[in-house]
XYZ file of C-alpha atoms in Angstrom:
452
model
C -41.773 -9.932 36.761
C -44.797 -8.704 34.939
C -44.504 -5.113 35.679
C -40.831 -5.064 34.947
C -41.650 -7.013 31.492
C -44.624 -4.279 30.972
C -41.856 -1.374 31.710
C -39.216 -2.674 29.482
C -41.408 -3.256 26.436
C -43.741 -0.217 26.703
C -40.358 1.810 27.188
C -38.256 0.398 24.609
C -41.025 0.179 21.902
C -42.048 4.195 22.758
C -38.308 5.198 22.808
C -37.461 3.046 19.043
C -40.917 4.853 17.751
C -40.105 8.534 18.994
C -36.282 8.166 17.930
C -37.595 7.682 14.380
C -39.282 11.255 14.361
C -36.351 12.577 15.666
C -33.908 10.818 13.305
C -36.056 11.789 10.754
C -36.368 15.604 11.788
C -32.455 16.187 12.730
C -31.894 14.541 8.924
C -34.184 17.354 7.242
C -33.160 20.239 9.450
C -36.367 20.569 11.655
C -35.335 22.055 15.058
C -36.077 18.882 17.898
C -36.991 21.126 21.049
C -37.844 18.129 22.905
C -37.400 14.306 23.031
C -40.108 12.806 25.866
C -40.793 9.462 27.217
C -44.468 9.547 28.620
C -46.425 12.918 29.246
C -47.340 15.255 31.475
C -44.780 16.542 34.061
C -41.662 16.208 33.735
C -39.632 13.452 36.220
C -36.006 13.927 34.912
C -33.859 15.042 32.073
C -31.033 17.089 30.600
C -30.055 19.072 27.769
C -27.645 18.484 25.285
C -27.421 20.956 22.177
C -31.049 22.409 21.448
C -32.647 19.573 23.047
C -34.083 18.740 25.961
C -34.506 14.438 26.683
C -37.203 14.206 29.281
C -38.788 11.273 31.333
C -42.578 11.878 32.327
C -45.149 11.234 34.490
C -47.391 9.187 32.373
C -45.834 6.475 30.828
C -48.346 6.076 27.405
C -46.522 7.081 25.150
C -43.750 9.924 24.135
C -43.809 12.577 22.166
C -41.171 14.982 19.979
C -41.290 18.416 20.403
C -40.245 20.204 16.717
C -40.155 23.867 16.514
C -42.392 25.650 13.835
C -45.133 23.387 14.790
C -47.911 25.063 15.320
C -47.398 25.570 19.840
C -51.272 25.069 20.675
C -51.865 22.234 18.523
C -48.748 20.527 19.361
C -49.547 21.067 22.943
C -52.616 19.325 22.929
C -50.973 16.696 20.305
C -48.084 15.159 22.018
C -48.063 17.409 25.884
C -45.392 19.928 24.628
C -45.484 23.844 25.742
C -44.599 26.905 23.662
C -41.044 27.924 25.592
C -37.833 29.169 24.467
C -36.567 31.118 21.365
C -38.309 31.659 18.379
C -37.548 28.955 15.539
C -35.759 30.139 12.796
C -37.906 29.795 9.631
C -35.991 27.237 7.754
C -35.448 25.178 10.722
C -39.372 25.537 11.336
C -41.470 22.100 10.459
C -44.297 23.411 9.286
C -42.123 25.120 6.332
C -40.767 22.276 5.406
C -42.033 20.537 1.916
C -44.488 18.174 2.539
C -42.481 15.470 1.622
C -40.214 16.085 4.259
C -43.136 16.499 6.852
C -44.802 13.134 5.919
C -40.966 11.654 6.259
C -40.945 13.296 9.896
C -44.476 11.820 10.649
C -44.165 8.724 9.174
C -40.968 7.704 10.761
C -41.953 6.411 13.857
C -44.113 3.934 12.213
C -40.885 2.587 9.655
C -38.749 2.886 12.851
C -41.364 0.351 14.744
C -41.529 -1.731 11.719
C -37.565 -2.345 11.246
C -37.414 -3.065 14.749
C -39.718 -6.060 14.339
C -37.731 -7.000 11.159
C -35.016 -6.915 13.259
C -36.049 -8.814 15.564
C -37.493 -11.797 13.768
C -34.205 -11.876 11.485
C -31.883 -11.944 14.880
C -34.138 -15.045 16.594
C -33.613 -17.005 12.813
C -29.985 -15.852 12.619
C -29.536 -17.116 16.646
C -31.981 -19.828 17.159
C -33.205 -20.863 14.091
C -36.561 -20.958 12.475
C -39.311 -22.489 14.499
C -40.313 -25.766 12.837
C -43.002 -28.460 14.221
C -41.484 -31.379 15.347
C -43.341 -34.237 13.528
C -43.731 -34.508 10.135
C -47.784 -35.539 10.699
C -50.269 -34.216 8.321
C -53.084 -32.618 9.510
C -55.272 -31.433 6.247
C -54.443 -31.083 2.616
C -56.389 -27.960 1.541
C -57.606 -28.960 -2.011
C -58.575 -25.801 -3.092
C -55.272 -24.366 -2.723
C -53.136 -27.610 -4.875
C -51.689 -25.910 -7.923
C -52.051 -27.900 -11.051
C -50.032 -31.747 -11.261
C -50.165 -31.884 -7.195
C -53.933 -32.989 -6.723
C -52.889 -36.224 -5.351
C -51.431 -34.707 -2.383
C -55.631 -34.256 -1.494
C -55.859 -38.162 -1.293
C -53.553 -38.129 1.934
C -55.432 -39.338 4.484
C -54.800 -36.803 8.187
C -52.447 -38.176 10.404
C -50.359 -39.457 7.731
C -46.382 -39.421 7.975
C -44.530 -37.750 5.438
C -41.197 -39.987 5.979
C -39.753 -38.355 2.614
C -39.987 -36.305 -0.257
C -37.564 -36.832 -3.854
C -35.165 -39.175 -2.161
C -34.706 -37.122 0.929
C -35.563 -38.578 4.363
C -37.734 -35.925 6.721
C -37.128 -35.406 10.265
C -39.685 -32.586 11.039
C -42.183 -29.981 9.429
C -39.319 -27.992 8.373
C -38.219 -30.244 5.924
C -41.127 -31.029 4.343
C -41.691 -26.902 3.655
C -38.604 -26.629 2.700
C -38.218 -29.580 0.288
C -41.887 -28.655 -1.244
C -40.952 -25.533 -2.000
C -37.477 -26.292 -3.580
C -37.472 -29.971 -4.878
C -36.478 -29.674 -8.542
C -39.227 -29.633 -11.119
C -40.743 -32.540 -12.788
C -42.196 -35.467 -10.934
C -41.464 -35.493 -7.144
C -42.478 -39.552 -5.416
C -44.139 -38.610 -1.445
C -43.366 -41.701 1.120
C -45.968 -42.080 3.483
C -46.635 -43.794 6.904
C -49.624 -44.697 8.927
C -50.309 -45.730 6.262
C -47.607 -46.637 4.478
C -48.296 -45.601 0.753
C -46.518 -43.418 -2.112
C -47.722 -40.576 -4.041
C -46.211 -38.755 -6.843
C -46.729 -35.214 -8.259
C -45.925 -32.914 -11.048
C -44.275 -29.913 -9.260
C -43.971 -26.834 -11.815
C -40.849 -24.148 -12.059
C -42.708 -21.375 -10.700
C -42.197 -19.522 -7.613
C -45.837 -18.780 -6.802
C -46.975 -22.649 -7.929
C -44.142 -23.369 -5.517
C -45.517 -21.291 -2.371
C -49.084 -22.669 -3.007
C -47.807 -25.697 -2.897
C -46.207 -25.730 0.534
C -49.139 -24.065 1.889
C -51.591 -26.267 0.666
C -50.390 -28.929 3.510
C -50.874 -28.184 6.815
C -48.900 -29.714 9.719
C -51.270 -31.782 12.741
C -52.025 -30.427 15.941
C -54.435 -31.473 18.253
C -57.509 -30.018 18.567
C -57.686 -28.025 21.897
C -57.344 -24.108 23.717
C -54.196 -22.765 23.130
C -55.354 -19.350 24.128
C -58.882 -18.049 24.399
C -59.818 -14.417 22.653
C -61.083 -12.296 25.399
C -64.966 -11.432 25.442
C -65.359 -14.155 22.577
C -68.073 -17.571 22.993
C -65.676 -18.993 24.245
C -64.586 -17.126 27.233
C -67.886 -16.820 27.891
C -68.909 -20.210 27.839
C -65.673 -21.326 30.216
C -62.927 -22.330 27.782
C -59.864 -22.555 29.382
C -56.150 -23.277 27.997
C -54.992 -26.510 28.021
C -59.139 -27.977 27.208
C -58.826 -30.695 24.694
C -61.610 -30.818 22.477
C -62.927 -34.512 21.488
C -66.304 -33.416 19.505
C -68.573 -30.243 18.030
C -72.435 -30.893 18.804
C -71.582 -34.677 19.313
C -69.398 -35.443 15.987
C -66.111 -36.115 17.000
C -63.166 -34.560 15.741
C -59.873 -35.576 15.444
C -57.303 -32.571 15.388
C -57.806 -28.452 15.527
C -58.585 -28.810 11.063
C -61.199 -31.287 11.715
C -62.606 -28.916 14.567
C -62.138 -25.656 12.847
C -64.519 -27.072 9.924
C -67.033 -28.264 11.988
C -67.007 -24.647 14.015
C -66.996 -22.760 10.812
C -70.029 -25.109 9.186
C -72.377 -23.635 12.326
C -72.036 -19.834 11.834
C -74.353 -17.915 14.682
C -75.766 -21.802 16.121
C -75.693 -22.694 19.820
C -73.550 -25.684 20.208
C -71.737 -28.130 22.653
C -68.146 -28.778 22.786
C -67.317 -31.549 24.139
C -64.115 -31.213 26.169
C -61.526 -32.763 28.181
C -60.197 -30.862 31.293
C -57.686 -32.573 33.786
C -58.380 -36.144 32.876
C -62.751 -35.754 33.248
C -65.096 -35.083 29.889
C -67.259 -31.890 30.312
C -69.852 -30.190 27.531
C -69.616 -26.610 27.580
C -72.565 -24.948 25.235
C -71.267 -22.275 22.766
C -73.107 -19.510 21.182
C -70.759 -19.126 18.027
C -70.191 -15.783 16.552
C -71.058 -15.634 12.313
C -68.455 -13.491 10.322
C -68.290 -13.115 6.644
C -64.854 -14.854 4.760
C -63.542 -14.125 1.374
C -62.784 -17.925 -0.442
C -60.167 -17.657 -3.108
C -62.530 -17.492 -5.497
C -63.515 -14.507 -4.297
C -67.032 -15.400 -3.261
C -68.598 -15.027 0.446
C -69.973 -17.291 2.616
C -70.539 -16.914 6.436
C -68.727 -19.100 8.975
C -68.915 -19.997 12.666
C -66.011 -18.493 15.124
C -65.433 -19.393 18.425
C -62.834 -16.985 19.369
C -59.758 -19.653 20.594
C -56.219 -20.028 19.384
C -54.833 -23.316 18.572
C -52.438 -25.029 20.785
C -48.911 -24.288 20.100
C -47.500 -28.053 19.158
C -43.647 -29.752 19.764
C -41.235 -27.066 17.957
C -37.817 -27.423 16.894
C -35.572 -24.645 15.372
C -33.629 -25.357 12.445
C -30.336 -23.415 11.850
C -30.499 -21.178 8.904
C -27.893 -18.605 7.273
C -28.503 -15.195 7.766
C -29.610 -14.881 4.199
C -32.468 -17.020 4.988
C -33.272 -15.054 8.146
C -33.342 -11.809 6.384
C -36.120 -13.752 4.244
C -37.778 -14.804 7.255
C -37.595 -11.451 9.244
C -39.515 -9.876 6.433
C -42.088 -12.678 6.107
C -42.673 -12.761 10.020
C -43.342 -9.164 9.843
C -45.475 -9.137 6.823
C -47.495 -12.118 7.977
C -48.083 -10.292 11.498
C -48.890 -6.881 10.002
C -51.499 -9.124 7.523
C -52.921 -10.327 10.845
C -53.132 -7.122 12.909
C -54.961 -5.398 9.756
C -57.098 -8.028 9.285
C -57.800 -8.052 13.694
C -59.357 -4.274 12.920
C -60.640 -4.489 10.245
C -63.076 -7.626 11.650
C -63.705 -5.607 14.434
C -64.912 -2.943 12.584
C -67.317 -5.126 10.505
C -68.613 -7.197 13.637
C -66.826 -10.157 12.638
C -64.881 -9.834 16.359
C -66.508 -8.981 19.795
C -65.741 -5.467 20.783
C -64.334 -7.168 24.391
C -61.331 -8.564 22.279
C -60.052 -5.381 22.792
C -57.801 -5.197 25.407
C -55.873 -2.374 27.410
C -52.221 -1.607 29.189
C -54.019 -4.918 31.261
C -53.798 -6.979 28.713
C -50.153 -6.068 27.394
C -48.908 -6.316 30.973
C -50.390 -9.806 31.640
C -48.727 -11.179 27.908
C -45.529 -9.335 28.793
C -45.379 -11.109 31.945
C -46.121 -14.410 30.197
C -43.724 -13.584 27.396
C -40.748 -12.825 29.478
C -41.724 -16.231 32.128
C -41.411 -18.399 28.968
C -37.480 -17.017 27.887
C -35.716 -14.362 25.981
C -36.913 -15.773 22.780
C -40.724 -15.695 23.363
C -40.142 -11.891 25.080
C -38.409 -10.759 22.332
C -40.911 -12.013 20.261
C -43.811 -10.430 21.662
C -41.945 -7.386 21.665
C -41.571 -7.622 17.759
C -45.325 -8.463 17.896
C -45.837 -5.348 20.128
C -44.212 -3.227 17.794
C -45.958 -3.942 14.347
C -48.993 -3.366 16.689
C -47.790 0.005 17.294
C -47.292 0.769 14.172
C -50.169 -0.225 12.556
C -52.435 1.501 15.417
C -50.583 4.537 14.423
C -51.531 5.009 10.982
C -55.368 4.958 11.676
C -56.569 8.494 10.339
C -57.121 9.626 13.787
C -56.331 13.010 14.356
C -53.095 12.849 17.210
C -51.972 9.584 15.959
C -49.223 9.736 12.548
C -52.208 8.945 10.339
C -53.883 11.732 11.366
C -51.046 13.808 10.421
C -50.712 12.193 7.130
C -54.151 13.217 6.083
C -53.749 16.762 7.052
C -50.468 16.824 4.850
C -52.684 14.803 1.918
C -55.752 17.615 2.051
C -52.069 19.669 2.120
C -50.961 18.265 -1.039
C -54.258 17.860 -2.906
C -55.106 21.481 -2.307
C -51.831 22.698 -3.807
C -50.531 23.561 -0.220
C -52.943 25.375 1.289
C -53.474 23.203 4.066
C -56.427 23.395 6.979
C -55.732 26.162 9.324
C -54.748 26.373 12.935
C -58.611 26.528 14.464
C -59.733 23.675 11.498
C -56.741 21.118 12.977
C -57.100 22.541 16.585
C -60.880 21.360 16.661
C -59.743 17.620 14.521
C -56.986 17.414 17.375
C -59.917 17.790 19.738
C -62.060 15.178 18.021
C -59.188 12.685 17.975
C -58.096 12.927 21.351
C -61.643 12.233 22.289
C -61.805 8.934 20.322
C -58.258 8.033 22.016
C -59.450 8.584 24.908
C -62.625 6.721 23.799
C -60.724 3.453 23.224
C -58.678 3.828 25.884
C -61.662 3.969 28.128
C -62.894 0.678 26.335
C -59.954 -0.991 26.648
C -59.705 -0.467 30.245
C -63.930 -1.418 30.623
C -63.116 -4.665 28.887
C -60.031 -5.876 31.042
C -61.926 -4.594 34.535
C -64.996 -6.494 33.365
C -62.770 -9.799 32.416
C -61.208 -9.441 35.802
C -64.271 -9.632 37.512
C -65.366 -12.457 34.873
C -68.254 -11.004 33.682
């Protein structure tokens, strides 16, 4: 199962990624000499028209082959070799404008990006949107209240939202939804456990509206959902499926509670209390420290322990396909916010260099993925994909975004772009950090496989 689920996303996601650069070069007239899944030698193909569609040895990656592109660089670039005709020079790429170059390089990335769109908007159009199944309160983030809805901050967690204006609520998708589209004026909150009313002032504005609805957070119990390889926590023993019952001997009561008290102890040795199949155990954590922007825009450094939360009761709740348009996008801008926000911690220290993780890695969570239905695998798929994407506009020479900057020092010289020998020895300097990474990747999954 898990190599099949590894074949069929690392296949489908190369194929949708190299099918947008040759979309994109067929719709501005660059000759497509070849169309490759993986590199190296060459398994099987045919030819149709001036193209040859190839299967190779190495299945990494892909690669299109577009005459006019400089042979030696493109060789080392994406595995292609300098045969057949001469291109003619206005089907050649590299005398194309620049616009229509940085269309060619770019469009692997869009093509990876409205295939998670996609994705997301076809699992809301034919399941519905995931909502928690409880209408529990788990934290009321203060700082985030717009003005006339403080007293949501005197709701006590664990609280039961039974209705909001009128309108009984059944789970966690109708209390988002009814927060962020209750008319405007005041708005009467029925509570259980205990049983209580508030009211609030909610304002006509679309952003008051969104902070709104954010500023309440659903409950779920404080435990491992998933633990973040190389982080404290795999380190100190963490499994999936712990429950954790106190931080340094406070107890706390669901995963908000627990996050604070983690975040409070940036860089301090501390004991987690947990319990594991029905028996309390203390495992001692070493947290990590990472800087955090507050919305005021001031820093402050907070604890990490490097787990994700556990994934509560869910029900899906049918929407039209308006609605899961809306949602496709969100889903794929709040997953690109996370994968950008993934580097660009790594980068500054504020996550262990063993989080990074290798074809390993993506085969064990495609194996999980698929196990758990066609939902979750097409999921992780979309996931996969904005993953791609992003990775593929770092400015590393071989990758898109190494393109792009040769075509910006292109455009900001007035097109006189580097030469062959200057992008021949970035080429080599990129595929050297690929390489690089890929090495790391592969160090960090053989050393979590031998749990060290």
């Amino acid at each position: 199962m898990t190599i099949l689920a590894t074949i069929v996303v690392l296949g489908v996601l190369i194929f949708v990624h190299e099918l947008g650069h040759f979309l994109a070069a067929r719709a501005v007239g660059v000759e497509v000499q070849r169309f490759s899944i993986g590199f190296g030698p060459k398994i099987l193909g045919f030819r149709h028209g001036e193209t040859d569609y190839v299967l190779s040895a190495i299945p990494l990656g892909g690669y299109v082959k577009m005459g006019g592109m400089d042979d030696e660089v493109m060789e080392r670039m994406e595995g292609g070799e300098a045969t057949g005709p001469q291109t003619p020079p206005e089907r050649a790429f590299d005398q194309k404008p620049i616009w229509a170059r940085a269309f060619v390089i770019s469009a692997g990335v869009i093509m990876n990006m409205v295939f998670a769109f996609g994705t997301y908007a076809f699992l809301a159009a034919q399941y519905g949107v995931p909502a928690y199944d409880s209408t529990r309160v788990g934290m009321v983030f203060a700082e985030r209240l717009p003005p006339g809805a403080e007293p949501l901050a005197t709701i006590d967690p664990g609280s039961r939202i039974l209705g909001i204006a009128g309108e009984d609520t059944e789970h966690w998708g109708d209390v988002q939804r009814l927060l962020l589209n209750v008319p405007a004026g005041p708005v009467n909150i029925r509570l259980a456990e205990p049983s209580r009313e508030v009211e609030i002032m909610v304002q006509d504005d679309a952003e008051a509206r969104t902070a709104l609805a954010s500023s309440v957070a659903n409950w779920v119990e404080a435990g491992v959902g998933a633990v973040n390889p190389g982080s404290p926590a795999e380190e100190a023993g963490l499994e999936p499926g712990d429950r954790i019952v106190a931080v340094a001997g406070s107890p706390v009561y669901n995963w908000w509670a627990f996050v604070e008290a983690v975040e409070a102890r940036p860089g301090e040795r501390v004991d987690l209390t947990l319990v594991r199949d029905d028996r309390e155990i203390i495992r001692t954590v070493t947290l990590d420290s990472e800087t955090e922007t507050r919305p005021d825009g001031s820093e402050v450094q907070v604890g990490r322990v490097g787990i994700f939360q556990p994934q509560p009761a869910v029900t899906y709740e049918a929407v039209p396909v308006r609605d899961a348009v809306v949602h496709g996008y969100r889903e794929t801008a709040a997953i690109t916010g996370v994968i950008v926000g993934f580097l660009g911690d790594l980068v500054t220290g504020g996550i262990s260099p063993r989080s990074v993780g290798s074809i390993v890695t993506i085969g064990e969570a495609s194996g999980q993925a698929a196990a758990a239905g066609l939902d979750q695998f097409l999921r992780f798929m979309a996931l996969f994909s904005v993953n791609l994407a992003v990775l593929n506009l770092l400015p590393i020479p071989v990758l898109d975004g190494g393109h792009l900057v040769f075509l910006g020092i292109e455009a900001v010289r007035g097109g006189r772009g580097l030469t062959v020998e200057q992008r021949l020895k970035w080429s080599n300097v990129g595929f050297l950090v690929v390489v690089g990474i890929m090495v790391w990747a592969l160090s960090n999954d053989f050393l979590r496989l031998l749990g060290i």
